[in-house]
XYZ file of C-alpha atoms in Angstrom:
383
model
C 5.146 -42.582 -37.454
C 5.953 -39.426 -39.305
C 8.634 -38.824 -41.906
C 12.073 -39.962 -40.849
C 10.621 -42.270 -38.192
C 9.687 -39.431 -35.787
C 6.485 -39.516 -33.858
C 4.223 -36.673 -34.871
C 3.028 -34.756 -31.848
C -0.236 -32.908 -32.225
C 0.029 -29.233 -31.306
C -1.027 -28.530 -27.724
C -4.186 -26.536 -27.428
C -3.621 -22.856 -26.803
C -4.283 -21.671 -23.304
C -6.937 -19.015 -23.134
C -5.389 -15.581 -22.863
C -5.578 -14.044 -19.417
C -7.136 -10.607 -19.518
C -6.328 -8.619 -16.373
C -8.839 -5.953 -17.392
C -11.786 -8.342 -17.377
C -14.215 -7.273 -14.690
C -14.333 -9.385 -11.565
C -17.797 -10.595 -10.522
C -19.748 -8.171 -8.364
C -22.480 -10.580 -7.246
C -22.339 -12.154 -3.802
C -19.642 -14.863 -3.839
C -20.681 -18.540 -3.713
C -18.234 -19.062 -0.829
C -17.910 -17.665 2.675
C -14.975 -16.292 4.617
C -15.111 -19.367 6.824
C -14.759 -21.669 3.811
C -11.756 -19.700 2.585
C -10.147 -19.859 6.020
C -10.617 -23.622 6.300
C -8.650 -24.110 3.076
C -5.604 -22.315 4.454
C -3.122 -24.525 6.370
C -3.306 -23.699 10.108
C 0.409 -22.880 10.317
C -0.143 -19.892 8.011
C -1.904 -18.115 10.866
C 0.972 -18.673 13.305
C 3.303 -15.793 14.075
C 6.849 -16.537 15.181
C 8.684 -13.791 17.053
C 12.172 -14.952 16.110
C 11.286 -15.315 12.445
C 9.644 -11.885 12.361
C 12.698 -10.353 14.041
C 14.980 -12.051 11.525
C 13.435 -9.964 8.723
C 13.734 -6.798 10.800
C 17.373 -7.496 11.666
C 18.151 -8.257 8.022
C 16.679 -4.904 6.972
C 18.533 -3.082 9.760
C 21.839 -4.622 8.698
C 21.302 -3.569 5.080
C 20.255 -0.024 6.044
C 23.291 0.298 8.337
C 25.598 -1.014 5.628
C 24.253 1.438 3.043
C 24.590 4.294 5.546
C 28.144 3.306 6.453
C 29.298 3.097 2.849
C 27.626 6.382 1.890
C 28.988 8.403 4.810
C 32.488 6.897 4.909
C 33.354 6.312 1.260
C 31.285 8.667 -0.890
C 33.112 11.850 0.287
C 36.442 10.453 -0.938
C 35.205 9.387 -4.378
C 36.625 11.112 -7.474
C 34.778 14.275 -8.431
C 32.146 12.877 -10.833
C 31.390 9.569 -9.097
C 29.285 10.949 -6.196
C 26.696 12.031 -8.794
C 26.297 8.335 -9.599
C 26.799 6.893 -6.112
C 24.279 9.047 -4.261
C 21.272 8.225 -6.516
C 22.123 4.521 -6.119
C 22.180 4.993 -2.335
C 18.882 6.897 -2.392
C 17.153 4.164 -4.382
C 18.521 1.269 -2.304
C 18.067 2.925 1.082
C 14.592 4.105 0.075
C 13.643 0.506 -0.708
C 14.923 -0.695 2.687
C 13.070 2.129 4.437
C 9.942 0.954 2.603
C 10.600 -2.525 3.986
C 10.711 -0.949 7.473
C 7.350 0.642 6.741
C 5.907 -2.702 5.607
C 6.983 -4.404 8.850
C 5.506 -1.551 10.900
C 2.260 -1.913 8.949
C 2.307 -5.611 9.828
C 2.740 -4.675 13.491
C -0.379 -2.510 13.237
C -2.346 -5.625 12.270
C -0.661 -7.655 15.026
C 0.848 -9.937 12.396
C 4.399 -9.542 13.751
C 3.923 -11.519 16.962
C 1.314 -12.809 19.399
C 2.040 -9.906 21.756
C 0.270 -6.653 21.039
C 2.629 -4.634 23.260
C 5.593 -5.916 21.252
C 3.928 -5.250 17.919
C 2.972 -1.728 18.990
C 6.492 -1.036 20.287
C 8.227 -2.207 17.100
C 5.635 -0.576 14.853
C 5.842 2.709 16.767
C 9.655 2.845 16.509
C 9.753 1.990 12.796
C 6.913 4.242 11.698
C 8.076 7.135 13.869
C 11.550 6.890 12.333
C 9.816 7.429 8.972
C 7.765 10.382 10.319
C 4.579 8.329 10.167
C 2.241 8.599 13.199
C 1.951 4.917 14.095
C -1.203 4.779 16.205
C -3.007 7.344 14.051
C -2.406 5.287 10.935
C -3.146 2.043 12.766
C -6.670 3.215 13.583
C -7.471 4.872 10.262
C -6.094 1.838 8.446
C -8.301 -0.394 10.557
C -11.298 1.596 9.341
C -10.078 1.074 5.780
C -9.978 -2.698 6.290
C -13.452 -2.646 7.797
C -14.932 -0.686 4.880
C -12.877 -1.542 1.786
C -14.707 -0.854 -1.462
C -17.397 1.278 0.208
C -17.911 4.656 -1.438
C -19.306 6.102 1.786
C -16.996 4.640 4.457
C -13.665 3.540 2.976
C -10.640 5.528 4.190
C -8.162 5.667 1.312
C -8.269 6.182 -2.463
C -12.035 6.538 -2.420
C -13.029 7.239 -6.043
C -15.365 10.077 -6.889
C -18.562 9.961 -8.879
C -18.610 11.999 -12.056
C -20.915 14.564 -10.488
C -18.415 15.120 -7.661
C -15.397 15.841 -9.877
C -13.837 19.286 -9.579
C -14.072 21.693 -12.496
C -10.404 21.268 -13.297
C -10.580 17.444 -13.653
C -11.147 17.640 -17.412
C -7.973 19.708 -17.796
C -5.907 16.905 -16.239
C -7.431 14.207 -18.456
C -4.556 14.287 -20.937
C -0.912 13.112 -21.011
C 0.511 16.320 -19.524
C -2.161 16.416 -16.838
C -1.555 12.785 -15.927
C 2.188 13.409 -15.701
C 1.560 16.310 -13.310
C -0.869 14.183 -11.301
C 1.662 11.358 -10.983
C 4.369 13.812 -9.954
C 2.187 15.398 -7.276
C 0.918 12.063 -5.975
C 4.348 10.476 -5.666
C 6.006 13.486 -4.019
C 3.271 15.122 -1.911
C 0.558 12.464 -1.783
C 1.592 10.800 1.471
C 2.044 13.948 3.635
C -1.145 15.421 2.135
C -3.044 12.286 3.138
C -1.719 12.424 6.696
C -2.346 16.158 7.041
C -5.589 16.660 5.127
C -6.954 13.154 4.447
C -6.563 13.654 0.692
C -8.119 10.669 -1.158
C -10.092 9.825 1.992
C -13.832 10.181 2.594
C -15.416 13.565 3.366
C -15.915 14.454 7.023
C -17.794 17.297 8.694
C -14.452 18.910 9.566
C -10.771 18.581 8.729
C -9.609 14.993 9.200
C -5.922 15.148 10.118
C -3.905 12.172 11.339
C -2.050 14.432 13.776
C -5.235 15.785 15.399
C -6.192 13.684 18.464
C -9.686 15.185 18.346
C -10.172 14.685 14.621
C -13.222 12.812 13.307
C -11.120 9.777 12.365
C -10.538 8.806 16.008
C -12.698 7.795 18.950
C -12.331 9.127 22.500
C -10.456 6.057 23.738
C -7.877 6.394 20.947
C -6.957 10.029 21.565
C -4.167 9.436 24.097
C -2.333 7.191 21.648
C -2.645 9.864 18.962
C -0.818 12.219 21.329
C 1.883 9.548 21.717
C 2.193 9.270 17.929
C 2.507 13.043 17.612
C 5.136 13.178 20.363
C 7.166 10.533 18.557
C 7.054 12.405 15.237
C 7.993 15.659 16.992
C 10.926 13.918 18.705
C 12.266 12.612 15.387
C 11.748 16.050 13.810
C 13.741 17.636 16.639
C 16.487 15.013 16.232
C 16.672 15.879 12.529
C 16.939 19.558 13.463
C 19.900 18.768 15.745
C 21.488 16.765 12.920
C 21.090 19.739 10.590
C 22.937 21.915 13.123
C 25.678 19.326 13.514
C 26.046 17.992 9.956
C 24.330 20.501 7.711
C 21.143 20.521 5.666
C 22.747 18.817 2.672
C 23.963 15.880 4.763
C 20.544 15.270 6.322
C 18.757 15.549 2.985
C 21.213 13.191 1.288
C 21.372 10.567 4.019
C 17.751 10.617 5.237
C 15.557 13.067 3.328
C 15.747 11.678 -0.199
C 15.315 8.010 0.897
C 12.252 9.165 2.843
C 10.859 10.701 -0.353
C 11.406 7.336 -2.061
C 9.413 5.651 0.733
C 6.574 8.131 0.376
C 6.458 7.584 -3.392
C 6.370 3.808 -3.036
C 3.650 3.954 -0.359
C 1.363 6.007 -2.565
C 2.062 3.939 -5.677
C 1.635 0.583 -3.929
C -1.590 1.591 -2.191
C -3.029 3.298 -5.256
C -2.378 0.291 -7.497
C -3.786 -2.146 -4.937
C -7.149 -0.378 -4.898
C -7.420 1.208 -8.338
C -8.008 -1.018 -11.356
C -10.476 -0.940 -14.291
C -11.746 -4.417 -13.368
C -12.657 -3.624 -9.749
C -16.110 -2.532 -8.580
C -16.926 -0.101 -5.802
C -20.156 -0.269 -3.850
C -22.710 2.052 -2.366
C -24.267 1.061 0.950
C -27.206 -0.630 -0.787
C -24.878 -3.246 -2.296
C -21.746 -3.228 -0.140
C -20.843 -6.073 2.164
C -17.529 -6.777 3.834
C -16.480 -9.817 1.771
C -17.190 -8.258 -1.612
C -15.375 -5.127 -0.481
C -12.337 -7.078 0.668
C -12.219 -8.817 -2.712
C -12.237 -5.459 -4.530
C -8.442 -5.329 -4.413
C -5.717 -6.474 -6.766
C -2.336 -8.155 -6.371
C 0.549 -6.709 -8.378
C 4.046 -7.780 -9.370
C 7.036 -5.554 -8.543
C 9.683 -8.049 -9.605
C 12.641 -8.259 -7.237
C 11.056 -5.603 -5.048
C 8.329 -8.050 -4.008
C 10.784 -9.716 -1.631
C 12.406 -6.446 -0.599
C 8.978 -5.114 0.430
C 8.118 -8.355 2.260
C 5.550 -9.267 -0.399
C 3.035 -6.554 0.542
C 2.729 -5.934 -3.192
C 1.469 -9.375 -4.252
C -0.462 -10.715 -1.247
C -2.914 -7.869 -0.822
C -6.076 -9.858 -1.498
C -5.174 -12.442 1.145
C -4.104 -9.621 3.467
C -7.534 -7.995 3.256
C -9.225 -11.286 4.010
C -6.891 -12.285 6.864
C -4.733 -9.333 7.946
C -3.105 -11.159 10.883
C -1.332 -13.650 8.588
C 2.384 -12.735 8.664
C 3.974 -11.860 5.355
C 6.170 -14.982 5.331
C 3.047 -17.174 5.172
C 0.911 -14.909 2.989
C 2.187 -16.168 -0.370
C 1.357 -19.765 0.593
C -2.098 -18.637 1.716
C -2.583 -16.748 -1.568
C -1.777 -19.829 -3.645
C -4.248 -21.903 -1.630
C -7.171 -19.484 -1.838
C -6.839 -18.585 -5.534
C -8.707 -21.720 -6.757
C -11.503 -21.022 -4.272
C -11.825 -17.368 -5.181
C -11.728 -18.143 -8.905
C -12.799 -15.087 -10.907
C -13.134 -13.097 -7.693
C -9.339 -13.101 -7.382
C -7.572 -10.391 -9.352
C -3.883 -10.293 -10.245
C -2.317 -7.935 -12.754
C 1.301 -8.475 -13.764
C 1.469 -5.327 -15.896
C 4.740 -3.499 -15.136
C 3.907 -0.945 -12.490
C 5.205 2.051 -14.460
C 2.727 1.135 -17.228
C -0.029 0.259 -14.772
C 0.020 3.572 -12.906
C -0.206 5.493 -16.186
C -3.045 3.274 -17.437
C -4.980 3.526 -14.172
C -4.690 7.313 -14.103
C -6.010 7.350 -17.659
C -8.831 4.803 -17.260
C -9.907 5.248 -13.626
C -11.056 8.865 -13.449
C -14.428 8.404 -11.731
C -17.002 5.694 -10.985
C -20.564 5.220 -12.236
C -23.023 2.321 -12.502
C -23.530 0.689 -15.868
C -26.320 2.212 -17.932
C -29.494 0.188 -17.522
C -27.965 -1.903 -14.732
C -30.433 -2.887 -12.045
C -27.603 -2.960 -9.493
C -27.290 0.797 -9.223
C -25.211 0.392 -6.071
C -22.341 -1.207 -8.053
C -20.074 1.346 -9.699
C -17.217 0.909 -12.155
C -14.333 3.094 -13.230
C -14.754 5.287 -16.315
C -12.797 8.088 -17.967
C -15.028 9.915 -20.452
C -15.548 13.525 -19.371
């Protein structure tokens, strides 16, 4: 008994500090994909049409509500209030549009339902509404999933070696340069990727997501690329008619700015999922599919995790099992984390800090000096 008759409680041992920048292992994992899959409850792999539609309907209701309020009530607000109301609308509607994009992405993996025709129909409508060519992205994204972490064959945010950096890279390796890089990435990054395959691997010719005969696609995929292009052209023409009927300002305010918010979130989410100081990239001598799939990181976007249907914090599980629907992916993530151990990477750093840090630290990749595994490369920033 301690003084005053109280029981003295020994201090609890301190938990070891979690360091999100600690490198994940790059050796071949001591587990297999089959072992990981067996640990996941079977119901996590089941897709339920009604449940999937419930999320879509919820998002549609919110988007319609935001649109109704903005178009019916904002014009009658006192003079100064629209300058506050419209940015709120842009942010909220942009987040819901991003949720649309996440569901369309799920359709591309056939994680929405058991029926590919239904997934392709829903995905095509949602992505086309956001001026994204659904089938084009579906096929290039499939290549990304098949080659994640490969310096030669991955399809998005493929880091460069130091020797491949452009002459102007050193001029951007400072706070002002990073601010400009962030600004360009978040505003123009998505259309530049679709048009010119920026951040993708080099091809013998221009790799454009709108080109049915581009090097990204095979002969049997070309017809669907035409369908994607026709859809985007139809939405573009509809926007043109809206401009004639409502005016440029109306279309930009109601649709254009929220679309810019979507594009910014897409680039930021994807960049932060695949760019982290702790993640390795592999040349063909070392790359294998499982190690590549594990070279991703889960992030925390706070309340936006749920708004974006958890695509932000279930990315590791998604790369391992892309047909798991988002409403089961968090459960699957919790189950596989003990199995993956140090191979699982999560970083809860606020995203506005993380994107600045990653732009600063992750400039190019090189193997460690004296490392026998020359095919394993890590991010560096010294120019």
